[in-house]
Amino acid sequence: MSEHYSQLQIENAAKNIRKRVLKITLERNGCYLAQACSSSEILASLYMSILNLSESKGPQIPGKFPGTPSKDNMDYLPGSAYNGSTDAPYDRLFISPAHYAAPVYSTLVEVGRLSEEALEFFNKDGYSMEMIGANHTPGFENAAGTLSQAISIASGTAYARKIKKQSGRIFVFMSDGEIQEGQLWEAVQVAAFYKLDNLVLLVDVNRQQVEGFTQDIMNIEPLEEKFKAFGAKTAKIDGHSVEELQKACQMTEKGKPLVVLCYTNPTQGIPLLKHRRGQMHFIRFKEDEYNEYLKFYQNM
Amino acid sequence: MQIEKDVHSNNIIQFAGNHKEVLVMSADLGTSCEVGEFAKKLPERYLSMGIAEQNMMGWAAGLAKEGFRPFLHTFAVFLYRRTLDQLEMSIAYPNLPVALLGFVPGITTPGGITHQSIEDVGIMRTIPNMNIFDCGDTTDVESALEICREINAPIYVRMLRGAVPRLFDPNVPTKFNKGRLLSEGTDIALFSSSICTEEAMRATNYLEKQGLSVQHVHITTLKPFTDPLVLETLEKVSYGVITMENHSVIGGLGTLVGEVMLENMINKELIKIGINDEWTHGAAKPYLMKKYGIDALSLIKAVEKLIDDKFDATENELEAIRLEDYDRV
């Protein structure tokens, strides 16, 4: 069972996750910072109170890139090892938007599954902690850079637990832009048909995508009505409220997958970013901005 | 030559009975892919996934990771054309043991180009970790499931359904990555696959009567393609090499044989019989085989070109050649 953390501890962890990703953004002059801003409470709450995980099976500092899966290389350390056992009764977490890797690694640091020094190896040539997650990167079950694929894989896993009559829930963390993919709706339709009430989808609805605001590029609302119509149990919450996250994940209904729509702010915790709204997919600082953000970081 | 029916239908029921980890998945084409009976007899092992192939790929990956062995049933085109990204990222990249059984391969359907997989081998061959098996008769169909289990990795099978000829001895199951030597010879090397092998057997019968010796090898495994019999065959013939396939001449059997020749510096003429880089259309199989030049007469014409000689073969003459039952050969 996961260690018990107080709400305050989880909120502090979320702040630290943001701070670490800002540090990476400053050091490397570029990272997925807005995603860290929007998702930190979700990830911190998952790891610190919602998920039932066993101890990590991965080293504190991940090693070199272990090679891609192939018939001669199936025994590499999978990223899921950092979440501990993949067997029942433990929960599983599938990260769908793989560019959230930096906030995921930072969360693993916060809960002691990675050391702080591990972040030195983030996106470093020849090492396993890639900028976009895949099967071997800490915290990841699978390569998910093409969007809305993880929910289908997670559904197969959830169904496998069902037919083996095993407990434990299968969580999928998603971003909102990927809801535009048709596969997402295939997956929700089938998950409802097979009554996968052990499947939980948490969506970071930060309303941003690569080229602008989601509502301008391709509107996805009304989300709650759509998921309901496809047969899911839904909850619509403030994605920065640890209490609401914890409650929503308990709102299961027999025979239905649970979809928690976490409405978030992509500048949460770093209000300096506000003027960039609509263009927040990958944050680089201009030369004249650098000192301003460095100062902000030092006071975080 | 025997024609057999419902071979896969019976085979998969027996196979799943022997292997409890086997699950059958279908995308609303189970009955068209000979698993209608399976669904009735083993409903708890049958997963209807709806007309949603992309999601089916991910489910199969999730189930395979948990120790199940999913056997996906739909038409070949819907397994790779619609879902290439899902197939690559969810199944082939993690090297998961998922069997993709693609029915009505090539021009074996009158359904027109949306239903005809004429470039599937070329596409699937380029995917790392993917294996490819192409059935040519009922013995191949029966052998395919056990091969899928043995190789324990992603595999794409071009399956045949309905009335399928029994060309090969059922007591000699097809082996993975091993060609089947159908005739020995030193004049011409002939490699055929899928429904073309029956045509090629008819043509070689005729050619041998004309005094030509043909080394004919039936190919089922298109990836990997490392059977030493291929190189041995290429080396021993004097006139040249012919390949014959139910697929585009680009990327399939002809390309594979060509690559082996290039890698081994075999300086012989190669004639590739197949669909000549064009979209096909919907009609009956015999009509399409003739129209796109993948029938016995097309093979005779290729041989004429290779040896620079003329035979007076007619279609009726070739059709009249009766293929002996496998056990009398």
XYZ file of C-alpha atoms in Angstrom:
629
model
C 0.000 0.000 0.000
C 1.174 3.529 -0.753
C 2.490 5.590 2.114
C -0.132 7.934 3.540
C 0.399 11.598 2.762
C -1.605 14.564 4.000
C -3.325 16.955 1.631
C -0.756 19.616 2.463
C 2.108 17.248 1.653
C 0.523 16.467 -1.713
C 0.034 20.158 -2.476
C 3.672 20.832 -1.606
C 4.784 17.947 -3.794
C 2.829 19.440 -6.705
C 4.702 22.725 -6.196
C 8.018 20.864 -6.225
C 7.083 19.026 -9.435
C 6.446 22.356 -11.160
C 9.660 23.764 -9.741
C 11.716 20.853 -11.088
C 10.238 21.134 -14.572
C 10.884 24.901 -14.532
C 14.502 24.135 -13.585
C 14.806 21.742 -16.552
C 13.228 24.391 -18.798
C 15.794 26.954 -17.667
C 18.764 24.578 -17.935
C 17.864 23.107 -21.304
C 16.065 26.185 -22.592
C 12.946 24.253 -23.397
C 10.537 21.766 -21.901
C 6.879 20.860 -21.593
C 6.385 23.320 -18.753
C 2.705 24.221 -19.167
C 1.840 20.542 -18.906
C 3.665 20.400 -15.561
C 1.728 23.445 -14.416
C -1.607 21.886 -15.257
C -0.975 18.294 -14.177
C 1.135 18.498 -10.999
C -1.723 18.029 -8.525
C -3.167 15.199 -10.626
C 0.135 13.306 -10.761
C 1.020 14.024 -7.137
C -2.439 12.907 -5.953
C -2.235 9.727 -8.030
C 1.143 8.672 -6.646
C 0.646 9.942 -3.096
C -2.891 8.875 -2.282
C -5.050 7.496 -5.083
C -2.983 4.665 -6.562
C -2.288 1.478 -4.653
C 1.293 0.725 -5.708
C 4.010 -1.521 -4.325
C 7.638 -0.478 -3.859
C 9.572 0.591 -6.952
C 11.598 -2.132 -8.644
C 13.782 0.342 -10.540
C 17.136 1.837 -9.574
C 17.147 5.353 -8.123
C 19.157 6.554 -11.092
C 17.988 4.947 -14.348
C 20.656 3.409 -16.507
C 21.573 3.744 -20.117
C 19.052 3.171 -22.898
C 18.428 -0.598 -22.729
C 17.652 -1.040 -26.443
C 14.274 -1.405 -28.064
C 12.163 -4.523 -27.506
C 13.062 -7.368 -29.847
C 13.348 -11.143 -29.676
C 16.838 -10.809 -28.238
C 15.918 -7.997 -25.877
C 12.739 -8.748 -23.956
C 14.297 -8.724 -20.484
C 15.094 -5.020 -20.271
C 13.813 -3.085 -17.268
C 10.392 -1.689 -18.223
C 9.355 1.794 -17.132
C 6.449 0.238 -15.224
C 8.989 -1.212 -12.748
C 9.087 2.240 -11.130
C 5.434 1.773 -10.204
C 6.277 -1.552 -8.583
C 4.391 -4.769 -9.228
C 2.160 -4.909 -12.296
C 0.161 -7.759 -10.727
C -3.084 -7.689 -8.746
C -4.035 -6.421 -6.250
C -1.941 -3.382 -7.185
C -3.166 -0.609 -9.455
C -1.582 0.235 -12.789
C -1.004 3.660 -14.320
C -0.802 4.247 -18.066
C 0.477 7.637 -19.184
C -1.137 8.492 -22.494
C 0.409 11.868 -23.522
C 4.044 10.765 -23.488
C 5.376 14.332 -23.671
C 4.349 14.672 -20.012
C 7.530 12.711 -19.230
C 9.245 15.556 -17.316
C 6.353 16.008 -14.852
C 6.111 12.204 -14.488
C 9.833 11.847 -13.687
C 9.597 14.792 -11.293
C 6.687 13.109 -9.536
C 8.722 9.905 -9.188
C 11.466 11.994 -7.539
C 8.927 13.511 -5.168
C 7.741 10.082 -3.968
C 11.261 8.653 -3.679
C 11.044 6.326 -6.689
C 13.828 8.268 -8.442
C 16.624 10.283 -6.896
C 16.862 14.013 -7.467
C 20.135 13.429 -9.373
C 18.297 11.211 -11.861
C 16.907 14.339 -13.525
C 20.440 15.133 -14.712
C 19.872 12.290 -17.176
C 16.620 13.723 -18.528
C 16.811 13.702 -22.339
C 20.545 12.947 -22.190
C 21.891 11.100 -25.224
C 22.254 7.382 -24.643
C 20.180 7.254 -21.453
C 16.726 5.859 -20.800
C 14.925 8.960 -19.473
C 13.786 10.304 -22.800
C 11.955 13.571 -23.365
C 8.965 11.653 -24.763
C 8.238 8.501 -22.767
C 8.304 4.919 -24.055
C 8.294 1.357 -22.706
C 11.648 1.686 -20.935
C 11.295 5.174 -19.442
C 10.540 5.443 -15.710
C 6.820 5.478 -14.941
C 5.714 4.447 -18.429
C 3.966 1.265 -19.511
C 4.214 1.875 -23.234
C 5.266 4.224 -26.034
C 2.373 6.622 -26.331
C 3.613 9.516 -28.398
C 0.876 8.827 -30.896
C -2.118 9.906 -28.971
C -5.105 8.020 -27.591
C -3.463 4.604 -27.924
C -2.769 4.020 -24.213
C -6.476 3.867 -23.311
C -6.974 0.888 -25.647
C -3.973 -0.977 -24.208
C -5.124 -0.139 -20.684
C -8.607 -1.428 -21.562
C -7.138 -4.771 -22.626
C -5.270 -4.868 -19.308
C -8.438 -4.000 -17.388
C -10.339 -6.745 -19.201
C -7.552 -9.237 -18.457
C -7.960 -8.416 -14.741
C -11.719 -8.938 -15.094
C -11.486 -12.375 -16.675
C -8.845 -13.441 -14.170
C -11.209 -12.109 -11.463
C -8.412 -9.955 -10.073
C -8.746 -6.760 -8.083
C -6.890 -3.487 -8.588
C -7.728 -0.634 -10.908
C -6.238 0.463 -14.218
C -5.714 4.219 -14.427
C -5.077 6.153 -17.605
C -3.763 9.695 -17.450
C -4.716 11.663 -20.574
C -4.538 15.149 -21.965
C -7.531 16.869 -23.518
C -6.198 17.522 -27.036
C -5.878 13.809 -27.741
C -9.622 13.439 -27.271
C -9.833 14.680 -30.880
C -8.521 11.273 -32.014
C -11.246 8.871 -33.139
C -9.615 5.962 -31.336
C -10.518 7.541 -27.970
C -14.222 7.207 -28.720
C -13.791 3.668 -30.007
C -12.086 2.870 -26.722
C -14.711 4.470 -24.458
C -17.511 2.803 -26.431
C -15.904 -0.624 -26.029
C -14.910 -0.076 -22.370
C -18.546 0.727 -21.571
C -19.756 -2.274 -23.597
C -17.469 -4.595 -21.619
C -18.442 -2.860 -18.341
C -14.863 -2.026 -17.385
C -15.604 -0.484 -13.986
C -11.976 -1.127 -13.025
C -10.842 1.439 -15.610
C -10.333 5.077 -14.578
C -9.536 7.839 -17.029
C -8.131 11.104 -15.661
C -8.087 13.879 -18.227
C -5.977 17.016 -17.819
C -8.359 19.493 -19.442
C -5.947 22.420 -19.767
C -7.619 23.564 -23.003
C -4.324 23.977 -24.849
C -2.946 22.118 -27.822
C 0.072 22.598 -30.063
C -1.342 25.289 -32.294
C -3.554 27.142 -29.862
C -6.630 26.892 -27.665
C -8.483 23.620 -28.052
C -11.769 25.436 -28.661
C -10.218 27.249 -31.654
C -8.276 24.353 -33.197
C -10.972 21.712 -32.768
C -13.603 22.074 -30.102
C -14.062 18.995 -27.910
C -16.709 20.296 -25.520
C -19.120 19.441 -24.052
C -16.891 16.688 -22.713
C -18.955 15.465 -19.797
C -22.065 15.013 -21.924
C -20.077 13.162 -24.574
C -18.456 10.717 -22.168
C -21.824 10.142 -20.493
C -23.448 9.469 -23.831
C -20.767 6.872 -24.550
C -21.661 5.036 -21.347
C -19.082 6.291 -18.850
C -19.574 7.482 -15.301
C -18.199 11.012 -15.193
C -16.920 13.569 -12.706
C -16.037 17.173 -13.548
C -13.645 18.717 -11.075
C -11.011 21.361 -10.359
C -7.841 19.494 -11.315
C -5.780 21.502 -8.833
C -7.877 20.439 -5.847
C -6.328 17.421 -4.191
C -9.533 16.833 -2.248
C -11.698 16.851 -5.370
C -9.272 14.509 -7.152
C -9.355 12.051 -4.272
C -13.154 12.133 -4.052
C -13.719 11.872 -7.795
C -11.588 8.734 -8.085
C -13.884 7.060 -5.566
C -17.022 7.872 -7.590
C -17.072 4.467 -9.241
C -20.303 3.005 -10.581
C -20.769 -0.722 -11.143
C -20.469 -1.670 -14.792
C -19.134 1.688 -16.020
C -15.651 3.060 -16.711
C -14.994 6.215 -14.696
C -13.885 9.400 -16.461
C -12.607 12.216 -14.257
C -12.433 15.488 -16.177
C -9.836 17.580 -14.370
C -10.197 21.200 -15.474
C -6.828 22.834 -15.034
C -4.849 26.001 -15.519
C -1.746 25.739 -17.726
C -0.091 28.631 -15.885
C -0.917 27.370 -12.375
C 1.945 28.177 -10.034
C 3.857 30.161 -12.682
C 1.649 33.163 -13.501
C 4.509 34.705 -15.518
C 3.473 32.348 -18.316
C 0.030 33.954 -18.689
C 0.881 36.075 -21.721
C 1.805 32.902 -23.667
C -1.611 31.305 -23.394
C -2.590 29.657 -26.625
C 1.056 28.966 -27.453
C 2.113 26.761 -24.588
C 2.941 23.342 -25.985
C 6.717 23.634 -25.632
C 8.116 26.527 -23.626
C 11.402 28.240 -24.534
C 12.476 31.474 -22.900
C 13.701 34.406 -24.924
C 17.027 35.874 -23.860
C 15.438 38.837 -22.080
C 13.016 36.531 -20.224
C 15.609 34.170 -18.836
C 16.614 36.203 -15.753
C 13.009 36.934 -14.901
C 12.160 33.213 -14.830
C 15.402 32.356 -13.022
C 14.509 34.834 -10.303
C 11.005 33.368 -10.112
C 12.479 29.881 -9.791
C 14.804 30.953 -6.988
C 11.832 32.294 -5.012
C 9.580 29.275 -5.617
C -6.754 -32.631 -55.636
C -9.131 -32.254 -52.713
C -11.043 -29.062 -51.974
C -11.792 -28.641 -48.287
C -14.176 -26.368 -46.448
C -14.272 -24.746 -42.987
C -10.667 -25.722 -42.335
C -9.844 -22.743 -40.135
C -13.231 -22.873 -38.429
C -12.601 -26.380 -37.145
C -8.917 -25.866 -36.571
C -9.191 -22.838 -34.295
C -11.836 -24.503 -32.101
C -9.510 -27.445 -31.562
C -6.474 -25.205 -31.125
C -8.162 -23.001 -28.507
C -9.318 -26.153 -26.718
C -5.692 -27.199 -26.348
C -4.412 -23.752 -25.399
C -6.409 -22.000 -22.697
C -4.599 -18.685 -23.181
C -5.980 -18.275 -26.705
C -8.601 -15.554 -27.237
C -10.329 -14.842 -30.534
C -11.041 -11.189 -31.308
C -13.002 -9.920 -34.255
C -14.078 -6.572 -35.673
C -17.581 -7.464 -36.851
C -16.264 -9.941 -39.415
C -15.967 -13.070 -37.298
C -18.575 -14.973 -39.255
C -16.839 -13.916 -42.494
C -13.519 -15.127 -41.067
C -14.700 -18.600 -40.039
C -15.017 -17.984 -36.304
C -18.815 -17.932 -36.172
C -18.817 -21.502 -34.854
C -16.061 -20.627 -32.402
C -18.231 -17.828 -30.962
C -21.059 -20.332 -30.411
C -18.893 -23.066 -28.906
C -16.464 -20.971 -26.856
C -18.302 -17.673 -26.204
C -16.147 -16.833 -23.181
C -13.061 -16.932 -25.376
C -14.568 -14.771 -28.131
C -14.354 -10.979 -27.996
C -16.497 -8.955 -30.357
C -14.724 -5.596 -30.663
C -17.137 -3.862 -33.041
C -16.082 -2.039 -36.193
C -13.210 -0.400 -34.333
C -9.933 -1.965 -35.421
C -7.621 0.689 -33.951
C -8.950 0.063 -30.464
C -8.812 -3.708 -31.079
C -5.030 -3.445 -31.597
C -4.563 -1.808 -28.203
C -6.815 -4.319 -26.453
C -4.835 -7.155 -28.015
C -1.623 -5.571 -26.737
C -3.033 -5.196 -23.224
C -4.241 -8.806 -23.190
C -0.981 -10.167 -24.614
C 1.001 -8.407 -21.881
C -1.125 -10.237 -19.320
C -0.349 -13.677 -20.736
C -3.226 -14.140 -23.149
C -2.711 -14.994 -26.822
C -5.082 -12.901 -28.945
C -5.884 -14.102 -32.471
C -7.374 -11.184 -34.387
C -9.848 -11.964 -37.135
C -10.838 -9.547 -39.842
C -10.064 -8.918 -43.497
C -6.370 -8.398 -44.166
C -6.790 -4.773 -45.287
C -8.443 -3.745 -42.027
C -5.586 -5.194 -39.992
C -2.791 -3.094 -41.490
C -4.155 -0.307 -43.659
C -6.631 1.137 -41.156
C -4.482 0.578 -38.083
C -0.861 0.856 -39.157
C 0.118 3.237 -36.344
C -1.668 1.222 -33.658
C -0.240 -2.000 -35.053
C 3.284 -0.583 -34.992
C 3.255 1.268 -31.663
C 0.941 -0.914 -29.557
C 1.975 -4.374 -30.838
C 5.120 -4.468 -32.992
C 7.285 -2.059 -30.993
C 6.832 -3.949 -27.699
C 7.186 -7.259 -29.646
C 3.972 -8.728 -28.236
C 2.669 -12.175 -29.215
C -0.410 -11.071 -31.127
C -1.558 -13.057 -34.172
C -3.134 -10.959 -36.910
C -5.124 -13.281 -39.137
C -5.892 -11.364 -42.317
C -8.534 -12.970 -44.511
C -9.200 -12.550 -48.236
C -5.610 -11.535 -49.080
C -4.729 -9.957 -52.416
C -7.330 -10.380 -55.131
C -9.197 -13.255 -53.446
C -12.233 -11.035 -52.867
C -14.616 -9.466 -55.395
C -14.995 -6.603 -52.908
C -12.826 -4.193 -54.856
C -9.784 -2.286 -53.700
C -11.121 -1.337 -50.251
C -11.135 -5.055 -49.492
C -8.051 -6.172 -51.468
C -4.692 -6.252 -49.700
C -2.255 -6.014 -52.575
C 0.544 -4.104 -50.796
C 0.289 -5.614 -47.307
C 3.457 -7.703 -47.426
C 5.510 -4.740 -48.647
C 4.231 -2.579 -45.798
C 4.387 -5.199 -43.058
C 7.872 -6.321 -44.034
C 9.309 -2.941 -43.104
C 7.992 -3.171 -39.535
C 10.662 -4.336 -37.059
C 9.684 -7.430 -34.989
C 6.906 -8.342 -37.452
C 6.697 -11.857 -38.906
C 4.721 -12.729 -42.046
C 3.148 -16.005 -43.094
C 1.200 -16.486 -46.350
C -1.083 -19.521 -46.714
C -1.341 -21.370 -50.026
C -3.427 -24.430 -49.148
C -5.301 -26.150 -46.336
C -2.140 -27.664 -44.853
C -0.693 -24.152 -44.578
C -3.950 -22.938 -42.981
C -3.824 -25.775 -40.450
C -0.160 -25.153 -39.656
C -0.526 -21.398 -39.171
C -1.981 -21.380 -35.657
C 0.720 -23.576 -34.167
C 3.346 -21.399 -35.881
C 1.777 -18.279 -34.324
C 2.067 -19.911 -30.896
C 5.606 -21.158 -31.423
C 7.160 -17.900 -32.550
C 5.659 -15.981 -29.588
C 5.920 -12.585 -31.338
C 3.773 -10.403 -33.605
C 2.771 -12.298 -36.730
C 0.650 -11.386 -39.715
C -0.960 -14.345 -41.463
C -2.525 -14.082 -44.914
C -5.343 -16.574 -44.348
C -7.485 -18.447 -46.839
C -11.123 -19.256 -46.143
C -14.021 -21.130 -47.680
C -13.239 -23.826 -50.260
C -9.452 -24.178 -50.146
C -7.424 -26.764 -52.097
C -5.359 -29.340 -50.255
C -2.079 -29.179 -52.165
C 0.236 -30.587 -49.499
C 0.283 -33.619 -47.233
C -1.489 -32.833 -43.945
C 0.944 -35.187 -42.217
C 3.798 -32.882 -43.174
C 2.853 -29.609 -41.478
C 4.304 -26.419 -42.856
C 7.326 -25.175 -40.960
C 8.117 -21.547 -40.216
C 10.796 -19.980 -42.419
C 11.065 -23.168 -44.489
C 10.032 -23.380 -48.141
C 8.281 -26.480 -49.506
C 10.128 -28.089 -52.397
C 7.504 -29.116 -54.961
C 9.705 -30.108 -57.875
C 13.437 -30.395 -58.399
C 15.145 -29.037 -61.471
C 18.139 -27.236 -62.884
C 16.733 -25.051 -65.696
C 14.477 -22.584 -63.932
C 14.017 -21.496 -60.320
C 10.374 -20.830 -59.497
C 9.168 -19.374 -56.208
C 5.428 -19.062 -55.704
C 3.182 -18.131 -52.797
C -0.477 -17.885 -51.807
C -3.084 -18.858 -54.434
C -0.423 -18.672 -57.163
C 1.136 -21.970 -56.099
C -1.787 -24.020 -57.413
C -1.439 -22.227 -60.782
C 2.331 -22.689 -60.718
C 1.946 -26.441 -60.066
C -0.291 -26.698 -63.115
C 2.210 -24.775 -65.242
C 5.270 -26.739 -64.047
C 3.463 -29.957 -64.874
C 3.058 -28.652 -68.446
C 6.625 -27.321 -68.654
C 8.132 -30.608 -67.526
C 6.236 -32.332 -70.312
C 7.957 -29.873 -72.677
C 11.312 -31.077 -71.368
C 12.128 -28.233 -68.986
C 13.299 -28.964 -65.469
C 11.888 -26.553 -62.904
C 12.907 -26.240 -59.288
C 9.641 -25.083 -57.732
C 9.545 -23.888 -54.140
C 6.339 -22.845 -52.374
C 7.035 -19.992 -49.976
C 4.901 -19.376 -46.898
C 7.184 -17.345 -44.634
C 7.886 -13.907 -46.091
C 9.554 -12.530 -42.969
C 12.047 -13.713 -41.894
C 13.288 -14.845 -45.297
C 16.456 -16.777 -44.539
C 15.692 -20.365 -45.614
C 18.903 -21.789 -47.201
C 16.712 -23.596 -49.761
C 16.157 -20.256 -51.515
C 19.842 -19.656 -52.155
C 20.455 -23.313 -53.082
C 17.661 -23.081 -55.646
C 18.948 -19.813 -57.081
C 22.450 -21.210 -57.448
C 21.600 -24.463 -59.205
C 19.519 -23.218 -62.156
C 20.864 -22.171 -65.545
C 18.203 -19.996 -67.241
C 16.924 -17.731 -64.534
C 14.402 -17.073 -61.785
C 10.647 -16.467 -61.684
C 8.580 -15.351 -58.721
C 4.803 -15.483 -58.657
C 2.609 -13.875 -56.030
C -0.853 -12.644 -55.128
C 0.574 -9.189 -54.315
C 2.161 -6.153 -55.934
C 5.497 -6.881 -57.623
C 6.887 -4.198 -55.299
C 7.783 -5.271 -51.782
C 6.587 -8.867 -51.792
C 8.037 -12.253 -52.714
C 9.644 -10.965 -55.937
C 11.450 -8.207 -54.062
C 12.576 -10.642 -51.366
C 14.066 -13.072 -53.866
C 15.655 -10.151 -55.711
C 17.286 -9.001 -52.480
C 18.722 -12.478 -51.837
C 20.118 -12.506 -55.391
C 21.705 -9.093 -54.969
C 23.180 -9.880 -51.569
C 24.695 -13.108 -52.896
C 25.765 -11.689 -56.285
C 23.640 -14.144 -58.272
C 23.758 -12.721 -61.746
C 20.650 -14.249 -63.313
C 17.529 -12.851 -64.916
C 14.611 -12.387 -62.522
C 11.030 -12.137 -63.750
C 8.506 -11.023 -61.131
C 4.931 -12.129 -61.763
C 2.468 -10.208 -59.602
C 0.171 -7.222 -59.628
C 2.060 -4.722 -61.699
C 2.007 -1.613 -59.452
C -1.621 -0.777 -60.146
C -4.853 -0.699 -58.127
C -7.012 -3.739 -58.714
C -10.791 -3.843 -58.964
C -13.599 -6.084 -57.861
C -14.456 -9.271 -59.772
C -14.252 -13.046 -59.451
C -10.893 -14.586 -58.532
C -10.265 -16.473 -61.817
C -11.087 -13.357 -63.819
C -8.771 -11.200 -61.713
C -5.930 -13.736 -61.809
C -6.086 -13.658 -65.582
C -6.576 -9.891 -65.849
C -3.630 -9.100 -63.585
C -1.468 -11.873 -65.036
C -0.952 -14.110 -61.995
C -2.294 -17.335 -63.545
C -0.660 -20.444 -65.062
C -0.617 -19.047 -68.599
C 1.199 -15.902 -67.431
C 3.837 -18.128 -65.906
C 4.302 -20.036 -69.196
C 4.763 -16.685 -70.965
C 7.401 -15.654 -68.420
C 9.248 -18.920 -69.007
C 9.118 -18.336 -72.768
C 10.759 -14.963 -72.242
C 13.398 -16.471 -69.976
C 14.440 -19.286 -72.320
C 13.721 -17.311 -75.504
C 11.481 -19.985 -76.970
C 7.749 -20.449 -77.674
C 5.253 -23.036 -76.493
C 1.741 -23.216 -77.822
C 0.103 -23.546 -74.443
C -3.562 -22.648 -74.297
C -5.680 -21.861 -71.295
C -7.855 -24.942 -71.849
C -4.803 -27.140 -72.057
C -3.520 -25.816 -68.705
C -6.890 -26.035 -67.028
C -7.181 -29.635 -68.165
C -4.078 -30.561 -66.182
C -5.349 -32.337 -63.134
C -3.293 -31.899 -59.996
C -2.766 -35.278 -58.353
C -3.745 -35.771 -54.733
C -0.852 -34.884 -52.499
C -0.487 -38.448 -51.241
C -0.005 -39.837 -54.726
C 2.886 -37.523 -55.597
